[in-house]
PDB file of N, CA, C and O and ligand atoms in Angstrom:
ATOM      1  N   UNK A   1     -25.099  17.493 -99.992  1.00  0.00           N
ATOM      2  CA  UNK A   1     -25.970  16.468-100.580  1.00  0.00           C
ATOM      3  C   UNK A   1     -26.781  15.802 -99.486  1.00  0.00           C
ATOM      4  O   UNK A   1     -26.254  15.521 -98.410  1.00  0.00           O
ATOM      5  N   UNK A   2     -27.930  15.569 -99.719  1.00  0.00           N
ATOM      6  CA  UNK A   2     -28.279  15.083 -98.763  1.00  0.00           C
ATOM      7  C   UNK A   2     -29.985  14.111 -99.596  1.00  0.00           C
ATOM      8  O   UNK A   2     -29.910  13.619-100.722  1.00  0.00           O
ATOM      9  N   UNK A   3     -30.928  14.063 -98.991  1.00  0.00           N
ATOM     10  CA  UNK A   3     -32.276  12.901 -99.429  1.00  0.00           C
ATOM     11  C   UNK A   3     -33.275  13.542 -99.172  1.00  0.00           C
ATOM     12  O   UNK A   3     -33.037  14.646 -98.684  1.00  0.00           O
ATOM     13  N   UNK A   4     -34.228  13.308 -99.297  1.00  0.00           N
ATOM     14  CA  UNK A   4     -35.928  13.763 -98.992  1.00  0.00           C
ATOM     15  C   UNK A   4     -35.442  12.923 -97.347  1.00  0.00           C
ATOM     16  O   UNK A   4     -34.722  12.021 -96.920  1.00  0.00           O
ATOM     17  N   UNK A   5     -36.634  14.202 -96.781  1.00  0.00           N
ATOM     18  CA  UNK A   5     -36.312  13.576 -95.354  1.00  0.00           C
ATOM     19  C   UNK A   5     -36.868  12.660 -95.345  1.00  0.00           C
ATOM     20  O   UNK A   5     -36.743  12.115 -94.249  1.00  0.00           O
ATOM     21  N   UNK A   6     -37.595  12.015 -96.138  1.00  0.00           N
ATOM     22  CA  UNK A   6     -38.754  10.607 -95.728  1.00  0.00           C
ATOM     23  C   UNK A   6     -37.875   9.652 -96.123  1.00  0.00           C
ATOM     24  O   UNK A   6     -37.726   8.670 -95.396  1.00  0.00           O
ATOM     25  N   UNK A   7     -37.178   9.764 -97.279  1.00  0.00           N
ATOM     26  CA  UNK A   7     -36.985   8.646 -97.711  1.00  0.00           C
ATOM     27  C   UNK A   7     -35.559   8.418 -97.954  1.00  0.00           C
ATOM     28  O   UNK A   7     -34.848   9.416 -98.069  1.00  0.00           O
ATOM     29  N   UNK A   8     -35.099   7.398 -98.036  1.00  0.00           N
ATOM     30  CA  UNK A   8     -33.399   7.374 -98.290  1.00  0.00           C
ATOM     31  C   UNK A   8     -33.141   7.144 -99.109  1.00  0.00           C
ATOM     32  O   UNK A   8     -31.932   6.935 -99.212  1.00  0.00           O
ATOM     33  N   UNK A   9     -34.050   6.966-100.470  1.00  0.00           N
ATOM     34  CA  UNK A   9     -33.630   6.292-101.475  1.00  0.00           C
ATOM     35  C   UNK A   9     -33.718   7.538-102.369  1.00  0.00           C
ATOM     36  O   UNK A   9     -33.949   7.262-103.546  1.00  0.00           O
ATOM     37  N   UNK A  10     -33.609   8.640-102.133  1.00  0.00           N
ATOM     38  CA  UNK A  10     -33.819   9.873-103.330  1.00  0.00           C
ATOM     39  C   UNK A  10     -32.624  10.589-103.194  1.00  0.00           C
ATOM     40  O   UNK A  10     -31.979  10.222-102.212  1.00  0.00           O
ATOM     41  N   UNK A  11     -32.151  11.418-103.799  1.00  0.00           N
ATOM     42  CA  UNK A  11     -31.133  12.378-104.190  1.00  0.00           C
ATOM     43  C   UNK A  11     -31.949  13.800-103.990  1.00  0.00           C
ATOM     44  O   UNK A  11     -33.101  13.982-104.385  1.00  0.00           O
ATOM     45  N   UNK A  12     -31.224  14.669-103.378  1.00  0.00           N
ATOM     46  CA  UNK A  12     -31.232  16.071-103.772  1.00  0.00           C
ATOM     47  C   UNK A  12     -29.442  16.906-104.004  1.00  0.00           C
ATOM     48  O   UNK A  12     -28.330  16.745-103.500  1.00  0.00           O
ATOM     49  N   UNK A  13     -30.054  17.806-105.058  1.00  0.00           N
ATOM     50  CA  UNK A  13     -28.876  18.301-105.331  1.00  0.00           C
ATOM     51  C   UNK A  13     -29.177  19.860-104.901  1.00  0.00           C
ATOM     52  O   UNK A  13     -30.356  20.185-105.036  1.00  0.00           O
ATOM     53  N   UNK A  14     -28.317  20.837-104.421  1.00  0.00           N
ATOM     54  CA  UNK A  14     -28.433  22.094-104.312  1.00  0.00           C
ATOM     55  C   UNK A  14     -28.641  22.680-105.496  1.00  0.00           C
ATOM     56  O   UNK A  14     -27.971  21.963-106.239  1.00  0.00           O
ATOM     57  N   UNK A  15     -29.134  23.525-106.180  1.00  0.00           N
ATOM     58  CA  UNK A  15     -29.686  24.214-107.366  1.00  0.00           C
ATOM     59  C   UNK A  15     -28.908  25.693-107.043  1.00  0.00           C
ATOM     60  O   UNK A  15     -27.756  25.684-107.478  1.00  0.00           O
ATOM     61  N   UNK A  16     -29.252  26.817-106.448  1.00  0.00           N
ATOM     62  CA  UNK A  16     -28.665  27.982-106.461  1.00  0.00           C
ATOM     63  C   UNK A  16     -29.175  28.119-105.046  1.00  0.00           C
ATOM     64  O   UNK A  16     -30.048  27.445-104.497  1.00  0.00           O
ATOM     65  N   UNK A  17     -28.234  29.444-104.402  1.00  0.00           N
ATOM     66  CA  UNK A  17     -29.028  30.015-103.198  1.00  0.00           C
ATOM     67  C   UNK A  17     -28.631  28.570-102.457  1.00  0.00           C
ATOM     68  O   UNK A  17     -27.691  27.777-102.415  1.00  0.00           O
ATOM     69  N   UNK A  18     -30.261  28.793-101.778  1.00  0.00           N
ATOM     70  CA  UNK A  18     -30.812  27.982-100.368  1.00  0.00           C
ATOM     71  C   UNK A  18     -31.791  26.856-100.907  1.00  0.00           C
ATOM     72  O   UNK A  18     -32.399  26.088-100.161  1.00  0.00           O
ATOM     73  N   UNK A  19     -31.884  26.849-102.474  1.00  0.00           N
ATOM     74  CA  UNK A  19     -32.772  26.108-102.416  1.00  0.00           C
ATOM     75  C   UNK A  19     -32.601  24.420-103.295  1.00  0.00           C
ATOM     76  O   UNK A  19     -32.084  24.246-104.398  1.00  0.00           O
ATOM     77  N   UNK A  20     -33.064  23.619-102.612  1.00  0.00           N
ATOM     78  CA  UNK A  20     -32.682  21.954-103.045  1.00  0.00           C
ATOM     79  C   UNK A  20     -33.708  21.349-104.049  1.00  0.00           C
ATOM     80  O   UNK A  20     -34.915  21.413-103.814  1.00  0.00           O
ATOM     81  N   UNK A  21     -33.181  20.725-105.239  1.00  0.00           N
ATOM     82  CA  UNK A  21     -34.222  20.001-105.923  1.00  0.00           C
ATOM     83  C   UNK A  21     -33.513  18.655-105.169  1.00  0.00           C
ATOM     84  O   UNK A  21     -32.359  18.345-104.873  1.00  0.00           O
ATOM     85  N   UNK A  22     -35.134  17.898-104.995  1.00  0.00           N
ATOM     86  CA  UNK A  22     -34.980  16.883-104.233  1.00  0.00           C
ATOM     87  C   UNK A  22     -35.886  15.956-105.508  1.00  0.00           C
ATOM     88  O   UNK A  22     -36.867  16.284-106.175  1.00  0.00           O
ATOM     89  N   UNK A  23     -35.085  14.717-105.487  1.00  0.00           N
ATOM     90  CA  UNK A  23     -35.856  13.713-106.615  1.00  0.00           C
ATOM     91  C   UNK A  23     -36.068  12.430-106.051  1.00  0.00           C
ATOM     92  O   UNK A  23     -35.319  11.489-106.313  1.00  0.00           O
ATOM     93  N   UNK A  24     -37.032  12.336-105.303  1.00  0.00           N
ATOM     94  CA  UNK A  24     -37.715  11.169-104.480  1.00  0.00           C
ATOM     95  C   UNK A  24     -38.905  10.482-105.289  1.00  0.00           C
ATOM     96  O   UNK A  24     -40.051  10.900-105.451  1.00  0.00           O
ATOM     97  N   UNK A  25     -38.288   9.263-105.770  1.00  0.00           N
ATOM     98  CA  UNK A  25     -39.508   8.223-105.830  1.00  0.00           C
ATOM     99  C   UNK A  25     -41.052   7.863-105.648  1.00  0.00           C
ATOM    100  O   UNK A  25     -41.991   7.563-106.385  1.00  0.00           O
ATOM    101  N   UNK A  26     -40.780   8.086-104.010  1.00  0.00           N
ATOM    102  CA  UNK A  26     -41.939   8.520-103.248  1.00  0.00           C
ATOM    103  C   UNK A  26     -42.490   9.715-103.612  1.00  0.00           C
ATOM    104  O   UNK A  26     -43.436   9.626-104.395  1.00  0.00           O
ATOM    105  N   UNK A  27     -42.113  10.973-103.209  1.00  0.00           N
ATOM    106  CA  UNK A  27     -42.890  12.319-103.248  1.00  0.00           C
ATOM    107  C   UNK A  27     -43.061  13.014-104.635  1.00  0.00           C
ATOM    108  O   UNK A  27     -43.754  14.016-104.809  1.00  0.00           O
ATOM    109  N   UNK A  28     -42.114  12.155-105.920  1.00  0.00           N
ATOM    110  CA  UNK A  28     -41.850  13.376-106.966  1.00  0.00           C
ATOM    111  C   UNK A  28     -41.104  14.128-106.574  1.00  0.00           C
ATOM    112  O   UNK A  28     -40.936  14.492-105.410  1.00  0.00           O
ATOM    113  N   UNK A  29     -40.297  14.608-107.991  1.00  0.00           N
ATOM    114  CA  UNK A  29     -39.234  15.718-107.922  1.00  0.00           C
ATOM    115  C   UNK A  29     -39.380  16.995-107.646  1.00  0.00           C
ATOM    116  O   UNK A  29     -39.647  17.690-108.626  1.00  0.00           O
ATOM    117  N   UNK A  30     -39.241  17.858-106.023  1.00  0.00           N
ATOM    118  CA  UNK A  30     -39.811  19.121-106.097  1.00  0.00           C
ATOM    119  C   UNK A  30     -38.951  19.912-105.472  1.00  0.00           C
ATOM    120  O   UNK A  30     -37.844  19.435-105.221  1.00  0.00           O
ATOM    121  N   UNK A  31     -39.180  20.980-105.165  1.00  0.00           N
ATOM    122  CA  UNK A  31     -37.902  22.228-104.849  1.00  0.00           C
ATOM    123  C   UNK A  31     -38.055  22.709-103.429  1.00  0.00           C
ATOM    124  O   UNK A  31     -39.172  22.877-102.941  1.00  0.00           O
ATOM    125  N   UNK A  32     -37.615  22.797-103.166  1.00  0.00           N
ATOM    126  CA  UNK A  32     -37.808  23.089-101.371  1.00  0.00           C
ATOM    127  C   UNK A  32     -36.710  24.060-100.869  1.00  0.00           C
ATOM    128  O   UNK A  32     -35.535  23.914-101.204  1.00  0.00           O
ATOM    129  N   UNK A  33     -37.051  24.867-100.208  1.00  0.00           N
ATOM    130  CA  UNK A  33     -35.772  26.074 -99.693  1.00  0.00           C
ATOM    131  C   UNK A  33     -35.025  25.101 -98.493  1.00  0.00           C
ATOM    132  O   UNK A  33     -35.709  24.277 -97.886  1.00  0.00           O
ATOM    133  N   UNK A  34     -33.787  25.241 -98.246  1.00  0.00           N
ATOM    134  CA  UNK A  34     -33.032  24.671 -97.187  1.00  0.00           C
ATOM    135  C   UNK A  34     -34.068  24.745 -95.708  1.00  0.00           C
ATOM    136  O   UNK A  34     -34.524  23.744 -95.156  1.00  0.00           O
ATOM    137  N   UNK A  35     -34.218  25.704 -95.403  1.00  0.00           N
ATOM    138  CA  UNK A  35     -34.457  26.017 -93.977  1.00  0.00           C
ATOM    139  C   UNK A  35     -35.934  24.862 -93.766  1.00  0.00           C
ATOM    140  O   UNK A  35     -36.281  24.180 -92.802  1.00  0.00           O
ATOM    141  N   UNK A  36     -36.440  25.019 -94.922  1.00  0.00           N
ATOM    142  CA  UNK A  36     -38.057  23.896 -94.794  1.00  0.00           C
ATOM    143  C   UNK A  36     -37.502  22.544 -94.564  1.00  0.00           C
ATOM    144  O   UNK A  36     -37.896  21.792 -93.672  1.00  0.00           O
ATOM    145  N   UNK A  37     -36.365  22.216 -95.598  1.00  0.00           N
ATOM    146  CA  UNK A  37     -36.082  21.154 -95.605  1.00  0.00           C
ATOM    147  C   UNK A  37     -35.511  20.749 -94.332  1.00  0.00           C
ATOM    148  O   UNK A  37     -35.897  19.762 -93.706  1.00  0.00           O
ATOM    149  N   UNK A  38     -34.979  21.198 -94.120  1.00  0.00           N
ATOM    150  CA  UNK A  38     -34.161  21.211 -92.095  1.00  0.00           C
ATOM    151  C   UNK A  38     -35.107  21.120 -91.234  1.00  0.00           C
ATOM    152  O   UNK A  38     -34.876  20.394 -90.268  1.00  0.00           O
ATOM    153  N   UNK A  39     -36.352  21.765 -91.303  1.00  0.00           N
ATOM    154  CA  UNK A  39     -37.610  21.312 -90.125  1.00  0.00           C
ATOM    155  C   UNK A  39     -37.847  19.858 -90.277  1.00  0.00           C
ATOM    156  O   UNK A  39     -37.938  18.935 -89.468  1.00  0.00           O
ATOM    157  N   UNK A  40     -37.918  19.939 -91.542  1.00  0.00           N
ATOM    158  CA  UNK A  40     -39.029  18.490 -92.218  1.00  0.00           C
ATOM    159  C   UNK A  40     -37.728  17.221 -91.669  1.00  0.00           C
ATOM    160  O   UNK A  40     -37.907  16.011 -91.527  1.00  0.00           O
ATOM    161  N   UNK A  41     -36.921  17.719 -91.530  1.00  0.00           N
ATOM    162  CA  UNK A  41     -35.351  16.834 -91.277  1.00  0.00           C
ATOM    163  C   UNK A  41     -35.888  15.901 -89.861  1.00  0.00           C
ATOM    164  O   UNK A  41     -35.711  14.730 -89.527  1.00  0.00           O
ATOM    165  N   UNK A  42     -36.736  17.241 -89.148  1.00  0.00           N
ATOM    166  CA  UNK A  42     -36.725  16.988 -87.518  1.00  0.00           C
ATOM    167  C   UNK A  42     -37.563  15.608 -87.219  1.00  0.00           C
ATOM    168  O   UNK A  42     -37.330  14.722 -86.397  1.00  0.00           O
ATOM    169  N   UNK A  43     -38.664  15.746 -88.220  1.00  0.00           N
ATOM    170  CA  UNK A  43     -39.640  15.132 -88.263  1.00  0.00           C
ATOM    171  C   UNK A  43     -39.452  13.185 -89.096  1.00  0.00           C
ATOM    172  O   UNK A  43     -39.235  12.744 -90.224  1.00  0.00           O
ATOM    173  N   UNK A  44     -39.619  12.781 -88.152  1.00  0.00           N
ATOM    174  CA  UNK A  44     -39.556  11.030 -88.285  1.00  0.00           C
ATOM    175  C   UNK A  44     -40.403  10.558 -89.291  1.00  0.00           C
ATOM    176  O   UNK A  44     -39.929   9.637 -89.956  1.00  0.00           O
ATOM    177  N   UNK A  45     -41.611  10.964 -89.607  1.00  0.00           N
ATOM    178  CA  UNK A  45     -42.728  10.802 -90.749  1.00  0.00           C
ATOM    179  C   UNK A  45     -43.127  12.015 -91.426  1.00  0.00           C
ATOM    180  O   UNK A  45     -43.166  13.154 -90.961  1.00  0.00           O
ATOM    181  N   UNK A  46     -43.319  11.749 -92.198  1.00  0.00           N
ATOM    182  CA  UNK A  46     -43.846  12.678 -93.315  1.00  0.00           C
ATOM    183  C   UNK A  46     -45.242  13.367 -92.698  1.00  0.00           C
ATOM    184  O   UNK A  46     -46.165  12.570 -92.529  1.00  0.00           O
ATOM    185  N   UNK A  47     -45.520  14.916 -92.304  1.00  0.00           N
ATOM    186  CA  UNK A  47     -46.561  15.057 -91.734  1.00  0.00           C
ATOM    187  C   UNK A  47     -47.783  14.740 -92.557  1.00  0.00           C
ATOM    188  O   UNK A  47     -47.797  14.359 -93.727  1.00  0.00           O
ATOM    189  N   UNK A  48     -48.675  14.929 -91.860  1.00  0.00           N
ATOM    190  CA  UNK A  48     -50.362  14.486 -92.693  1.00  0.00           C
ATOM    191  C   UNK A  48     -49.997  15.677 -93.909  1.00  0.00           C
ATOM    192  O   UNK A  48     -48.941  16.305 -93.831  1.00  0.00           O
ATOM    193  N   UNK A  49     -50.939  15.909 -94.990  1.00  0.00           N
ATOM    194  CA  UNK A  49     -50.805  16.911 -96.005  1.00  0.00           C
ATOM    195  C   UNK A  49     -49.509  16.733 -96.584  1.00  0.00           C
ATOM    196  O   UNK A  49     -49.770  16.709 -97.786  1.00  0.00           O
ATOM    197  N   UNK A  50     -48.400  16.609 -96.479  1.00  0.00           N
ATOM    198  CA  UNK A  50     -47.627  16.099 -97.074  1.00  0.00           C
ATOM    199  C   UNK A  50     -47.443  15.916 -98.704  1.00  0.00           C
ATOM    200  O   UNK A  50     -47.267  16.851 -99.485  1.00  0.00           O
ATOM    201  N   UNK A  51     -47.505  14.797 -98.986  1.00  0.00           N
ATOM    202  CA  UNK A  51     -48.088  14.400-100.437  1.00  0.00           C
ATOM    203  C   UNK A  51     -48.718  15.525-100.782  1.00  0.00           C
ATOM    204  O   UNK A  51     -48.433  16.124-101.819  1.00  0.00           O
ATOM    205  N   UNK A  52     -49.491  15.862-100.081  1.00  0.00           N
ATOM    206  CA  UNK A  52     -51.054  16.960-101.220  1.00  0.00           C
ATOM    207  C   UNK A  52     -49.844  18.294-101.516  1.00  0.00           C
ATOM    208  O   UNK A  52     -49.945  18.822-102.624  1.00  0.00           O
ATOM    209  N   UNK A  53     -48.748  18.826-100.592  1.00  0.00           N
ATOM    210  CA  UNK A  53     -48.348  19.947-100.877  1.00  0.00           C
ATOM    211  C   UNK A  53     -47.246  19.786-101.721  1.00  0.00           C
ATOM    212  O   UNK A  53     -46.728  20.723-102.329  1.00  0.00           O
ATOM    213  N   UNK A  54     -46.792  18.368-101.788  1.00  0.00           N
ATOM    214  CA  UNK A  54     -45.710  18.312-102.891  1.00  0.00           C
ATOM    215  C   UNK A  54     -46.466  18.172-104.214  1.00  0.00           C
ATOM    216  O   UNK A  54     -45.890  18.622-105.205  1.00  0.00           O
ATOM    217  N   UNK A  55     -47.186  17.840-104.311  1.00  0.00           N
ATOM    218  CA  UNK A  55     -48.215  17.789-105.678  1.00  0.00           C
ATOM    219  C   UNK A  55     -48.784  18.866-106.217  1.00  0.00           C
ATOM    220  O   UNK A  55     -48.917  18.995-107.434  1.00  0.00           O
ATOM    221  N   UNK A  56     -49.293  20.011-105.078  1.00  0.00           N
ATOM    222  CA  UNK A  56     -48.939  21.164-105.587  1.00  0.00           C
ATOM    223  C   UNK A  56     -47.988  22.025-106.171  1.00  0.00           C
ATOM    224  O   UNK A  56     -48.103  22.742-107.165  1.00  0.00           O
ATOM    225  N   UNK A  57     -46.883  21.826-105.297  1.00  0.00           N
ATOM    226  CA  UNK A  57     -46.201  22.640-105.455  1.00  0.00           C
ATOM    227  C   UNK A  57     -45.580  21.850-106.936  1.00  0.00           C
ATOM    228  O   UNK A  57     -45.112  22.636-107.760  1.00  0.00           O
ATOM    229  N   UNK A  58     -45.559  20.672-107.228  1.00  0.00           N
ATOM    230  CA  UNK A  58     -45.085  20.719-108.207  1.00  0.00           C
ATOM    231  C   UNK A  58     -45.812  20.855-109.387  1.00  0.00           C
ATOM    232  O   UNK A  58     -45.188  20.910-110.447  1.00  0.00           O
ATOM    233  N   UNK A  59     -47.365  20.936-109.380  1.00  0.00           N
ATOM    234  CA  UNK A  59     -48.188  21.372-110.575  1.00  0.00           C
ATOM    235  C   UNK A  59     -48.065  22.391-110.627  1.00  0.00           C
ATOM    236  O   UNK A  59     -48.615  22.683-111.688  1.00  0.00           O
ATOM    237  N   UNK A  60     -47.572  23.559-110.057  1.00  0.00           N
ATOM    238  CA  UNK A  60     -47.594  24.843-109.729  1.00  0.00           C
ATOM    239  C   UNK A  60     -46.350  25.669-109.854  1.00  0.00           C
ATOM    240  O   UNK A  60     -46.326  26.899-109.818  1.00  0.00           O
ATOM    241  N   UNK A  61     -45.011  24.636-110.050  1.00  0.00           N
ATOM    242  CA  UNK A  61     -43.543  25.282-110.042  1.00  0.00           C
ATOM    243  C   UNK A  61     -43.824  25.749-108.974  1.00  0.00           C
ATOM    244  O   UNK A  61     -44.122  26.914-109.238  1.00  0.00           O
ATOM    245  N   UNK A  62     -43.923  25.608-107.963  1.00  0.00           N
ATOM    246  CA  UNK A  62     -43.251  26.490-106.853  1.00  0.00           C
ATOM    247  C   UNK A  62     -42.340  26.207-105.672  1.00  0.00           C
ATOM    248  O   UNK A  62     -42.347  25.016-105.359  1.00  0.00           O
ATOM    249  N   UNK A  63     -41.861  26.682-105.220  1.00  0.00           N
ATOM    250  CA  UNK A  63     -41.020  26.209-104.359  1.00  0.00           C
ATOM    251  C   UNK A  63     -41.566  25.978-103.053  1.00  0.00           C
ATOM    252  O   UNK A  63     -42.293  26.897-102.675  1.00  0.00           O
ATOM    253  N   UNK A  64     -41.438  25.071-102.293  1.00  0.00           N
ATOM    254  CA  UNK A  64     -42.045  24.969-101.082  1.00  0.00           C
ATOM    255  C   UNK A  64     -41.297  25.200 -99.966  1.00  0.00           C
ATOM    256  O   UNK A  64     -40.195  24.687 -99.769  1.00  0.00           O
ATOM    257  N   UNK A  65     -41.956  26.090 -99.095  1.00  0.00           N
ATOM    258  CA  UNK A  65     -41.265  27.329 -98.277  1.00  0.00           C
ATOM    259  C   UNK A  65     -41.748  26.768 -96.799  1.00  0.00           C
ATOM    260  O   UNK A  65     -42.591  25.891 -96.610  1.00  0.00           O
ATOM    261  N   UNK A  66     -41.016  27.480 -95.818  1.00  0.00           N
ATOM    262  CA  UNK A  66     -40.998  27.426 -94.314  1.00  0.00           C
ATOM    263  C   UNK A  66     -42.495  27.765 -94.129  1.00  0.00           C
ATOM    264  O   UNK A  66     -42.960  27.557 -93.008  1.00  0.00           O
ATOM    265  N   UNK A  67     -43.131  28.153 -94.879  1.00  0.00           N
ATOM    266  CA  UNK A  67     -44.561  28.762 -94.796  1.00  0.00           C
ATOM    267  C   UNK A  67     -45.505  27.416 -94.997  1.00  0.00           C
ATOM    268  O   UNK A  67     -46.488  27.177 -94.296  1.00  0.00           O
ATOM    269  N   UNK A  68     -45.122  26.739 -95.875  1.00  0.00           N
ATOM    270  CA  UNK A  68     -45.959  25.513 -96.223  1.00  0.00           C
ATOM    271  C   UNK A  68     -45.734  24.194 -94.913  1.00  0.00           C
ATOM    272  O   UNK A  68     -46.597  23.618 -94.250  1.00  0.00           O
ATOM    273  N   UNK A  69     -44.119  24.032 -94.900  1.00  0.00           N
ATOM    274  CA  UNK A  69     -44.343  23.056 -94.211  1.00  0.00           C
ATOM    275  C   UNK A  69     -44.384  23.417 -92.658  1.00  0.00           C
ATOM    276  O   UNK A  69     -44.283  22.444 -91.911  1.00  0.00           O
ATOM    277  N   UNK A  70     -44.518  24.691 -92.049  1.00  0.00           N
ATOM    278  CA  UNK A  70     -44.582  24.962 -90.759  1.00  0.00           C
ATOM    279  C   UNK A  70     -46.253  24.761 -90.612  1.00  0.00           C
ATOM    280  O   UNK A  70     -46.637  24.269 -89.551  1.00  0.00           O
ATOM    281  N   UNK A  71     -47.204  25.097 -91.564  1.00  0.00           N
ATOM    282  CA  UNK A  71     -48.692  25.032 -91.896  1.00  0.00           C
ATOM    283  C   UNK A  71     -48.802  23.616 -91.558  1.00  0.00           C
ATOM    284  O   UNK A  71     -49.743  23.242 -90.858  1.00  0.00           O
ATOM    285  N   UNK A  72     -47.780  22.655 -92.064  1.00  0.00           N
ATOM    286  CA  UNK A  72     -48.149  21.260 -92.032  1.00  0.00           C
ATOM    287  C   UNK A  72     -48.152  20.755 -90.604  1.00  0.00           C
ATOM    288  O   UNK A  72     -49.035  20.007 -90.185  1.00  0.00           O
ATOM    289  N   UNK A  73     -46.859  21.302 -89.665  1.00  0.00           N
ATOM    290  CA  UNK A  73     -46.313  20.550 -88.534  1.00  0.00           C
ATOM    291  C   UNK A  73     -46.362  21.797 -87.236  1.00  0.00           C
ATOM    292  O   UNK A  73     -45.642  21.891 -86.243  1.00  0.00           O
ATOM    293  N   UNK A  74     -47.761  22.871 -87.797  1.00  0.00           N
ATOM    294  CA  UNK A  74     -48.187  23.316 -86.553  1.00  0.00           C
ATOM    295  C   UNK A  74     -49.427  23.671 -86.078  1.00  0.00           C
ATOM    296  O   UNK A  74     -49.558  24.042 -84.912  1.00  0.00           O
TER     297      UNK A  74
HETATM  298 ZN1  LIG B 101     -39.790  11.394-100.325  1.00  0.00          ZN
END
């Protein structure tokens, strides 16, 4: 169990596999594979784009991957 890395006030629960629904206040409820979520862990603020890719990904069902947030924080 663990939170959206931004924020402390959200819940995520493991779903199947590797991948976490995370239900943050802040960002909206969205799905994220472990390993993304563990970078984003590293990171003290929420990178720029941020917001815009959780909003996708959740108009979009998709899961947001090491691909999205490495795009963000490189
Ligand atoms: Zn959040």
């Amino acid at each position: 169990m663990g939170t959206c890395p931004f924020h402390d006030n959200s819940q995520t629960q493991f779903a199947n596999g590797d991948i976490h629904n995370v239900d943050c206040p802040s960002c909206g409820a969205y799905r994220i594979s472990d390993v993304a979520l563990s970078d984003l862990r590293n990171l003290r603020t929420a990178p720029t784009g941020w917001r815009e890719l959780v909003r996708r990904s959740i108009a979009r069902h998709t899961l947001i991957s090491t691909r999205d947030t490495r795009a963000l924080t490189t």
